[in-house]
Short mmCIF file of C-alpha atoms in Angstrom, two decimals:
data_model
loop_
_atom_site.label_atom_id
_atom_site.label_comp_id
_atom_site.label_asym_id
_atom_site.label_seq_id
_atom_site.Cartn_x
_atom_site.Cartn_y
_atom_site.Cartn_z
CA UNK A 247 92.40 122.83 71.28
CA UNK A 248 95.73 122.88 69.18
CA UNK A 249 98.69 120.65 71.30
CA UNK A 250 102.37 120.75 70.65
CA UNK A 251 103.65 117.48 69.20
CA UNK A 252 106.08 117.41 72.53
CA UNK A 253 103.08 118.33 75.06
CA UNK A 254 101.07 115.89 73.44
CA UNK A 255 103.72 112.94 73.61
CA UNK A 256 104.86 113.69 77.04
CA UNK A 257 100.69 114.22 78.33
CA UNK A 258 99.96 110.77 76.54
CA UNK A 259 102.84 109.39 78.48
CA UNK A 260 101.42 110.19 81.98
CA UNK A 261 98.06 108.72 80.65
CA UNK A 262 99.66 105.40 80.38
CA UNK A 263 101.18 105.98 83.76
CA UNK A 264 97.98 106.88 85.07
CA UNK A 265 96.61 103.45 83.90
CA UNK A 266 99.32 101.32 86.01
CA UNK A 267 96.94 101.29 88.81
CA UNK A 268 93.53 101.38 87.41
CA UNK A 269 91.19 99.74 88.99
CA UNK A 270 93.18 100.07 92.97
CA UNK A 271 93.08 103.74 93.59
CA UNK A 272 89.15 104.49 94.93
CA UNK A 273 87.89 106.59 95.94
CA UNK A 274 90.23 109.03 94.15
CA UNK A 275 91.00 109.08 90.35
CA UNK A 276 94.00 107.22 88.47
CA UNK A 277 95.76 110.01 87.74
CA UNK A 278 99.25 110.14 85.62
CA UNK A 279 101.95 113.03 86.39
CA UNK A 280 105.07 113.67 84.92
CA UNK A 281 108.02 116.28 85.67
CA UNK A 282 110.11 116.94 82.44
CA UNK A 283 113.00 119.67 82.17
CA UNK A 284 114.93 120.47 78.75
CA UNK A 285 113.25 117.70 77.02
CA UNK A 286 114.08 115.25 79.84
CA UNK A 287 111.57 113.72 82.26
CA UNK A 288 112.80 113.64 85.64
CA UNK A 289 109.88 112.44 87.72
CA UNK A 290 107.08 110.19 87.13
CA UNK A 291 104.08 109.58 89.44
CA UNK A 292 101.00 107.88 89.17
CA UNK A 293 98.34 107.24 92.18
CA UNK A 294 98.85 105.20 94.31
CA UNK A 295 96.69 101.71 95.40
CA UNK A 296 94.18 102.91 97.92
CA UNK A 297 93.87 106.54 96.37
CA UNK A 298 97.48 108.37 97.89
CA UNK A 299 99.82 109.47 97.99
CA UNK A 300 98.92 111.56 94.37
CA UNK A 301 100.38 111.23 91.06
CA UNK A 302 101.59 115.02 91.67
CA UNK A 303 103.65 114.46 95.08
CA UNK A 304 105.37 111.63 93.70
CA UNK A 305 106.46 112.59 90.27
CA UNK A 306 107.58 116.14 92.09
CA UNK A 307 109.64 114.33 95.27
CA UNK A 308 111.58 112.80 92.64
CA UNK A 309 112.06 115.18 90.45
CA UNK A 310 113.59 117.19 93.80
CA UNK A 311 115.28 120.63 92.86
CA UNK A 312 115.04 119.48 88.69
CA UNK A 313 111.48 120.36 89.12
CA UNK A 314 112.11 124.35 89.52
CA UNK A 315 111.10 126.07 86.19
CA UNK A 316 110.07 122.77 84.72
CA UNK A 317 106.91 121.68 83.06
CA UNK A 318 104.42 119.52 84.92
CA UNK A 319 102.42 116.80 82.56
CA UNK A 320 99.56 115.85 84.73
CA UNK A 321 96.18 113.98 83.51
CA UNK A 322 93.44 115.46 85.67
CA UNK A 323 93.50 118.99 87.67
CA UNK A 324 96.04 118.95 90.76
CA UNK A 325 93.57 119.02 93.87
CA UNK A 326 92.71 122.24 95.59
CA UNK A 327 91.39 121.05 98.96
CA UNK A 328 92.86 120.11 102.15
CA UNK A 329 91.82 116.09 102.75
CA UNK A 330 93.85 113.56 104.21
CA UNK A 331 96.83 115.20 102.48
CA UNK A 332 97.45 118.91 101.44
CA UNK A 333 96.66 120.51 97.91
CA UNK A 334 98.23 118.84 95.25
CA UNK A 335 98.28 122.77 93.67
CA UNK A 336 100.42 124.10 96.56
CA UNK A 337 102.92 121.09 96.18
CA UNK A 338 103.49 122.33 92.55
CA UNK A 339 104.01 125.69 93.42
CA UNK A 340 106.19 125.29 96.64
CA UNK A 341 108.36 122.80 93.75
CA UNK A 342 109.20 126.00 91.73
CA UNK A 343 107.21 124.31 88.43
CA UNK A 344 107.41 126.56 86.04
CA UNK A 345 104.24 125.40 83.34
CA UNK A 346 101.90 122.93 83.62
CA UNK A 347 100.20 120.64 80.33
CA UNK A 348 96.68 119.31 82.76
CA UNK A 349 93.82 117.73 81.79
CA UNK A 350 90.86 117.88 82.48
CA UNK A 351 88.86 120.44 85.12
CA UNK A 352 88.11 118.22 87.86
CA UNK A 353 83.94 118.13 88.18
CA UNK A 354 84.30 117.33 91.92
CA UNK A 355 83.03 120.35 93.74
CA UNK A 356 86.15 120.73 95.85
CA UNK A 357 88.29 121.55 93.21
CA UNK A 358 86.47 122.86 90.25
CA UNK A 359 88.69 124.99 88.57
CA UNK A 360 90.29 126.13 91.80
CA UNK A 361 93.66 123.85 91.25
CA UNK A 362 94.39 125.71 87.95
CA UNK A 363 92.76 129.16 89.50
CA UNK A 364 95.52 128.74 92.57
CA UNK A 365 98.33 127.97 90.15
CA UNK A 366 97.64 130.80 88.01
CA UNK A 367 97.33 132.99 90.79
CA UNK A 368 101.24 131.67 91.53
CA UNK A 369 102.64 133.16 88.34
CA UNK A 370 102.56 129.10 86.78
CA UNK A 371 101.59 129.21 83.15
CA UNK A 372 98.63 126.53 82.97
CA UNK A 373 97.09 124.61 79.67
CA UNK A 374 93.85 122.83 80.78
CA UNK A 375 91.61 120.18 79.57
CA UNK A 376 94.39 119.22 76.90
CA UNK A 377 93.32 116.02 75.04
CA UNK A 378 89.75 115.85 76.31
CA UNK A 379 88.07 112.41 75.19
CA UNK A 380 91.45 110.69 76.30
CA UNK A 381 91.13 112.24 79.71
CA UNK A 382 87.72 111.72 79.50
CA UNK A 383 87.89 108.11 79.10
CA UNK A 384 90.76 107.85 81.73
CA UNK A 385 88.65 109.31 84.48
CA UNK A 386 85.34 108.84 83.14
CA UNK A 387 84.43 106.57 86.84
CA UNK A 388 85.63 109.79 88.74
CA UNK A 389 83.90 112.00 86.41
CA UNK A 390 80.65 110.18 86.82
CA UNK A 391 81.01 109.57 91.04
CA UNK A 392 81.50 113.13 90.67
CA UNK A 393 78.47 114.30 88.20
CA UNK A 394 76.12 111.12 88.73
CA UNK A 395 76.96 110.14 92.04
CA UNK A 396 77.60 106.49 90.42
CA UNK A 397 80.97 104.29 89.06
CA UNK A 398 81.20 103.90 85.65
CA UNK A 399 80.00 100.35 84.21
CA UNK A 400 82.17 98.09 81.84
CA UNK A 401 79.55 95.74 80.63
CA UNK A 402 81.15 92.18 79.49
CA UNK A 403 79.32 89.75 76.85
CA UNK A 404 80.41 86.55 76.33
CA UNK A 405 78.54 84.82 73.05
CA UNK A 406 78.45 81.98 70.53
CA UNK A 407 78.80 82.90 66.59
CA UNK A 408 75.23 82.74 66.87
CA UNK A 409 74.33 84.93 69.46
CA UNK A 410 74.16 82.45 72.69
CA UNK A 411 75.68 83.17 75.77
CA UNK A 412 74.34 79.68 77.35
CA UNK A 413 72.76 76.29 76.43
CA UNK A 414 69.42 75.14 77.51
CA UNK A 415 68.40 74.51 81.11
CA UNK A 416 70.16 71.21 81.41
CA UNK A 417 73.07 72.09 79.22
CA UNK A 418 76.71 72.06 81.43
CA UNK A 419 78.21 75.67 81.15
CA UNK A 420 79.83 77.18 78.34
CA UNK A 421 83.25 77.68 77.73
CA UNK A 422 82.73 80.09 75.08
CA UNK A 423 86.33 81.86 74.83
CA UNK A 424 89.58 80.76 74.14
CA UNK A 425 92.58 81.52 76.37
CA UNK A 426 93.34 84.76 75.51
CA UNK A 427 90.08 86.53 75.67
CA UNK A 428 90.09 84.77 79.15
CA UNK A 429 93.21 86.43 79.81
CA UNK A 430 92.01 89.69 78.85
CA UNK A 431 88.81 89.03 81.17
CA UNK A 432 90.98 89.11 83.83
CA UNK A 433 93.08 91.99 82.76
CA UNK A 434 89.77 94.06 82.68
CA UNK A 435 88.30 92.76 86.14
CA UNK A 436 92.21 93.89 87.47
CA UNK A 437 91.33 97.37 85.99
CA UNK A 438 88.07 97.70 88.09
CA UNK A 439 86.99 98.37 91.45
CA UNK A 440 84.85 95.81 91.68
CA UNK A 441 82.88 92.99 89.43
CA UNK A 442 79.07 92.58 89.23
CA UNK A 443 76.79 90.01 88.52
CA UNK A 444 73.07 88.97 88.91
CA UNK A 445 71.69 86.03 90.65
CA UNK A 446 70.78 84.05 87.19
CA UNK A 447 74.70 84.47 86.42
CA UNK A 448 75.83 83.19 90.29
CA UNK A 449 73.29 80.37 90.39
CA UNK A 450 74.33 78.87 86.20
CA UNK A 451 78.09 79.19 86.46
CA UNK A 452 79.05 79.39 90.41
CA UNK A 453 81.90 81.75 89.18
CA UNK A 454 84.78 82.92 91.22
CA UNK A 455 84.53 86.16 90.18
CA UNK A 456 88.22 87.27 91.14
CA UNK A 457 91.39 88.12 89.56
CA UNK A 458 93.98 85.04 88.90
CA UNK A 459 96.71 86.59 86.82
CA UNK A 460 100.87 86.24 88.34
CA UNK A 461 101.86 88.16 90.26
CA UNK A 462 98.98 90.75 90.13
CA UNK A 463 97.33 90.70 94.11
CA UNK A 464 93.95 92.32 93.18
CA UNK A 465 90.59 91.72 94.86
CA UNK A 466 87.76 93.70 93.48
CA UNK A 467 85.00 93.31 95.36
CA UNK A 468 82.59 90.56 94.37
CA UNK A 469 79.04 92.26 94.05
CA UNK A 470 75.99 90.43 93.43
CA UNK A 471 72.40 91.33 92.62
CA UNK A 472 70.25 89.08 94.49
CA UNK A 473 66.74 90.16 95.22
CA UNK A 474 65.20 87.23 97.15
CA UNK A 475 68.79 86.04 98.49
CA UNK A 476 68.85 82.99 96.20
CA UNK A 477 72.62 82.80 96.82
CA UNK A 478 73.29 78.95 97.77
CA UNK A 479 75.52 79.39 101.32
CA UNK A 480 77.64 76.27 99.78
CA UNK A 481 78.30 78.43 96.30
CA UNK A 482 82.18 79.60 95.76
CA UNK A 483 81.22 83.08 95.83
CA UNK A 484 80.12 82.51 99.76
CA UNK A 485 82.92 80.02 100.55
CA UNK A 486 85.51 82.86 99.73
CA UNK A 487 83.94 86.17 101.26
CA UNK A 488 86.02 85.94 103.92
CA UNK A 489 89.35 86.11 101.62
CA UNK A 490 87.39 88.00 99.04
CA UNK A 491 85.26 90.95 99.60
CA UNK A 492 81.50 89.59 98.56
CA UNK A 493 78.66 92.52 98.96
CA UNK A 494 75.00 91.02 98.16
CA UNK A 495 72.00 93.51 97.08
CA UNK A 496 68.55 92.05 98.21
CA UNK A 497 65.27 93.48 98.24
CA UNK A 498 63.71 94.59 101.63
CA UNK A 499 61.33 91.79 101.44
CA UNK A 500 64.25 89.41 101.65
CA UNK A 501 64.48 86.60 104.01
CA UNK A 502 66.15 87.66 107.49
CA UNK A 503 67.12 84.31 107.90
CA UNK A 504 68.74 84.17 104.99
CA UNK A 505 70.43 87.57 105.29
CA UNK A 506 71.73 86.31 108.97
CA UNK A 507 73.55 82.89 107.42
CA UNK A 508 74.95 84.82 104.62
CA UNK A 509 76.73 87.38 106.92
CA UNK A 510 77.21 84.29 109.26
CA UNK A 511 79.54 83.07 106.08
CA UNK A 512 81.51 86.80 105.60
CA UNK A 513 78.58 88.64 103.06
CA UNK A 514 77.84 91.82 103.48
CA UNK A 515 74.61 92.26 102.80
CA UNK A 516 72.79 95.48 101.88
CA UNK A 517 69.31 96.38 101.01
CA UNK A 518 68.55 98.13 97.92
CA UNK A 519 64.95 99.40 96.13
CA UNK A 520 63.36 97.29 93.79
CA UNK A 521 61.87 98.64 90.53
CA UNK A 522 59.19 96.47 88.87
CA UNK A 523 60.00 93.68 90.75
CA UNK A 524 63.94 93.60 90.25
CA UNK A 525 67.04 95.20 92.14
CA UNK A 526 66.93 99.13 91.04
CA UNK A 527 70.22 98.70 88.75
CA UNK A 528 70.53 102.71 89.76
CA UNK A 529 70.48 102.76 93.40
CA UNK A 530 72.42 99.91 93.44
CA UNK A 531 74.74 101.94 91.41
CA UNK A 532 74.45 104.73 93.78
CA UNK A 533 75.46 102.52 96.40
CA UNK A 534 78.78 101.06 95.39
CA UNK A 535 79.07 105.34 94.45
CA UNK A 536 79.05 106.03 98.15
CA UNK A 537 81.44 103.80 99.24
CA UNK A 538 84.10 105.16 96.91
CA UNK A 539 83.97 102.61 93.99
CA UNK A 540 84.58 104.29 90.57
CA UNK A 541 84.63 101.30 88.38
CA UNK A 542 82.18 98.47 87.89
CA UNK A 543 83.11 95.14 85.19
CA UNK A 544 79.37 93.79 84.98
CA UNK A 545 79.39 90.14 83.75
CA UNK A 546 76.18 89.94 84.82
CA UNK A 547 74.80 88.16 81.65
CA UNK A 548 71.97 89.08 79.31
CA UNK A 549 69.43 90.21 81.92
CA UNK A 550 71.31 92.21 83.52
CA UNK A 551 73.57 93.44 80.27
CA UNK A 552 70.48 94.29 78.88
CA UNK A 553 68.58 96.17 81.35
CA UNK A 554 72.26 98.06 81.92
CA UNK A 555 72.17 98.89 78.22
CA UNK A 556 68.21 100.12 78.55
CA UNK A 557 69.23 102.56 81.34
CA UNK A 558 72.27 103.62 79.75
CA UNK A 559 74.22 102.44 82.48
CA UNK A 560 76.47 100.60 80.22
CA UNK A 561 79.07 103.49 79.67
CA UNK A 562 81.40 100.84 78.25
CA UNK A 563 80.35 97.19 76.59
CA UNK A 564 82.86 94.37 75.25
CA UNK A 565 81.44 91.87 73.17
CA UNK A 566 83.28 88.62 72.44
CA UNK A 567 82.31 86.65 69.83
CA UNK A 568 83.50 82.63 69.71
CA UNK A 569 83.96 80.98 65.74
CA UNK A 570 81.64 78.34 66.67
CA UNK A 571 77.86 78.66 66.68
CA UNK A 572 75.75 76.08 69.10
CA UNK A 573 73.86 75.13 66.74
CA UNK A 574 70.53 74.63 68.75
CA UNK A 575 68.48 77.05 70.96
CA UNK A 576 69.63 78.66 74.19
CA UNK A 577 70.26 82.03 75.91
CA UNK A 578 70.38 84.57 73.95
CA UNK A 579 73.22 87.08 74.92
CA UNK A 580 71.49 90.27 74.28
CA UNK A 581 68.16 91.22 73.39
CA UNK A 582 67.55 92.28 70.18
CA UNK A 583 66.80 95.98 71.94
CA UNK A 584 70.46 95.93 73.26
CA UNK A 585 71.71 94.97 69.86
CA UNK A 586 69.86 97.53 68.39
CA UNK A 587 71.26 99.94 70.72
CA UNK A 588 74.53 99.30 70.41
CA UNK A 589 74.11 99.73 66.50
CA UNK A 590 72.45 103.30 67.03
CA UNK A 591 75.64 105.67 66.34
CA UNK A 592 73.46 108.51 68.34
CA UNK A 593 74.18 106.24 71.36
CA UNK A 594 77.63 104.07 70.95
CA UNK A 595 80.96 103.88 69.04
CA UNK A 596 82.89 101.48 68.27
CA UNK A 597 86.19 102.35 69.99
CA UNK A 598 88.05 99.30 69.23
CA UNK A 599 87.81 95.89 67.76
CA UNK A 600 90.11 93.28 66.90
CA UNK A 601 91.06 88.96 67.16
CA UNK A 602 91.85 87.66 70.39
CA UNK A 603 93.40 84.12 69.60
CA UNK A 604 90.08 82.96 67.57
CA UNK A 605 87.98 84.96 69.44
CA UNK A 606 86.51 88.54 68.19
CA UNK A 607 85.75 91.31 69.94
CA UNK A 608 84.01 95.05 69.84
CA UNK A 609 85.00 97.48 72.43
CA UNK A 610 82.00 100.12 72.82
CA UNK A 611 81.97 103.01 74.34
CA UNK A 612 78.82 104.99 74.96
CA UNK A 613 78.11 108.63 73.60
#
């Protein structure tokens, strides 16, 4: 669908406002929303952190009386549905808006359609599902809680120039990247809901698994995929749970005991079906779906990158690549299925790729 150079500037503008709190609004979407009159934007809204108030009420209280016969630039349909707040739709037309440039239809089954339907019905002249892959990407974790009943999955690789993403069994960890893929590590874990790893990940490299960037007060929570509850109590991801939200997955055969001194520490520990022998990457999915996450950063390492991959469950995969080979045998980072996959244009695209300080990296994105 043809856009106007001016409704496509102003609609990409509310996408980057929609971004600001990525990763903080669950269980609702990150939506942009922007109130422009004669050329001139007079409110600007994005969702807030916890999910309200919407992008819509904000961008219209402070656009006040300039938003009669104005045009409303908003990145996802206005809600239709009475929730913990009223309709977004009947805020827009008790505001006098005049047009409104939306994106796209909302899948959830409260509103689809019925936001644009009501503003219609109100006389507003409505463009939908402008600029659909952008949208698409933008909401794709609301999109698939909505469609799927699961987040979205940013899957995060880590590997040497020759394809390692650890040494050998006695080796000390890697540091594989530089500083500023580091930096954007944490930038992505900021922009998700919550971070995922497996047990072979927890037990190597004892990680942290939280957001250290200035000034930015983010915790995610910390989930880990942990069949038999191999979790050490004395590991950092236990020490924290009680300033950090920690959620374990274990099988149902798991260790009671073990279950007990975990949630003696601050884990919250839930049980999830096991498929050939490991955690059901699906249900688990389905899980974190239920309580309202939308977005998932897996640096869960090769196992559980690859089965994610497998399953297409990876719906978005960032591959950094360090100068320096190690020279000897390790772990590899993906299998040579995964790589293959990722190659296969039927299934990924390359959406980006570029140098971060020495480092390289690949954004994909899958089809």
């Amino acid at each position: 669908m043809a856009i106007a150079p001016d409704d496509e500037r102003f609609f990409r503008a509310a996408l980057a406002l929609g971004r600001r709190n990525l990763g903080a609004t669950a269980p609702n979407p990150a939506v942009g929303a922007l109130v422009v009159r004669d050329g001139v934007v007079v409110g600007r809204g994005w969702t807030a952190a916890g999910g309200r108030p919407h992008a819509e009420t904000q961008a219209l209280a402070q656009a006040g009386e300039r938003a009669r016969r104005a045009t409303l630039y908003v990145t996802l349909e206005p809600c239709a549905h009475h929730g913990k707040t009223p309709p977004c739709a009947e805020a827009v037309v008790a505001a006098g808006v005049a047009r409104v440039v939306g994106g796209l239809t909302d899948p959830d089954d409260r509103v689809a359609g019925e936001g644009y339907g009501l503003l219609r019905r109100a006389g507003i002249e409505v463009e939908a599902d402008v600029l659909p892959e952008e949208g698409r990407r933008a909401h794709r974790g609301h999109i698939l809680r909505a469609t799927e009943g699961r987040p979205m999955v940013t899957l995060k690789i880590a590997q040497t120039a020759d394809g390692q993403a650890a040494g050998g069994p006695h080796d000390p960890r890697l540091a594989i990247t530089g500083p500023a893929a580091n930096l954007r590590t944490h930038v992505l874990r900021a922009m998700h809901d919550a971070i995922m790893v497996g047990i072979g990940t927890a037990l190597g490299d004892d990680p942290l698994m939280t957001v250290r960037l200035p000034g930015c007060d983010r915790k995610p929570l910390r989930v880990v995929l942990d069949a038999r509850l191999d979790l050490p109590l004395r590991s950092r991801l236990v020490v924290g749970a009680r300033d950090f939200p920690t959620l374990v997955f274990c099988g149902a055969e798991a260790d009671p005991a073990r279950r007990a001194a975990l949630e003696d520490e601050g884990v919250e520990v839930a049980t999830c079906p096991l498929a050939d022998g490991r955690l059901d990457l699906r249900a688990a999915l389905g899980q974190l779906g239920a309580r309202g996450v939308t977005r998932v950063f897996s640096e869960g390492g090769p196992r559980v990158g690859a089965a994610l991959i497998a399953q297409g469950l990876a719906d978005e995969m960032i591959l950094f690549t360090a100068p320096r080979p190690l020279g000897r045998k390790g772990v590899e980072a993906l299998s040579l299925e995964a790589r293959e996959k990722l190659a296969d244009d039927g299934a990924y695209r390359i959406v980006e790729q570029g140098l971060l300080g020495a480092d390289r990296f690949v954004h994909y994105e899958r089809k």
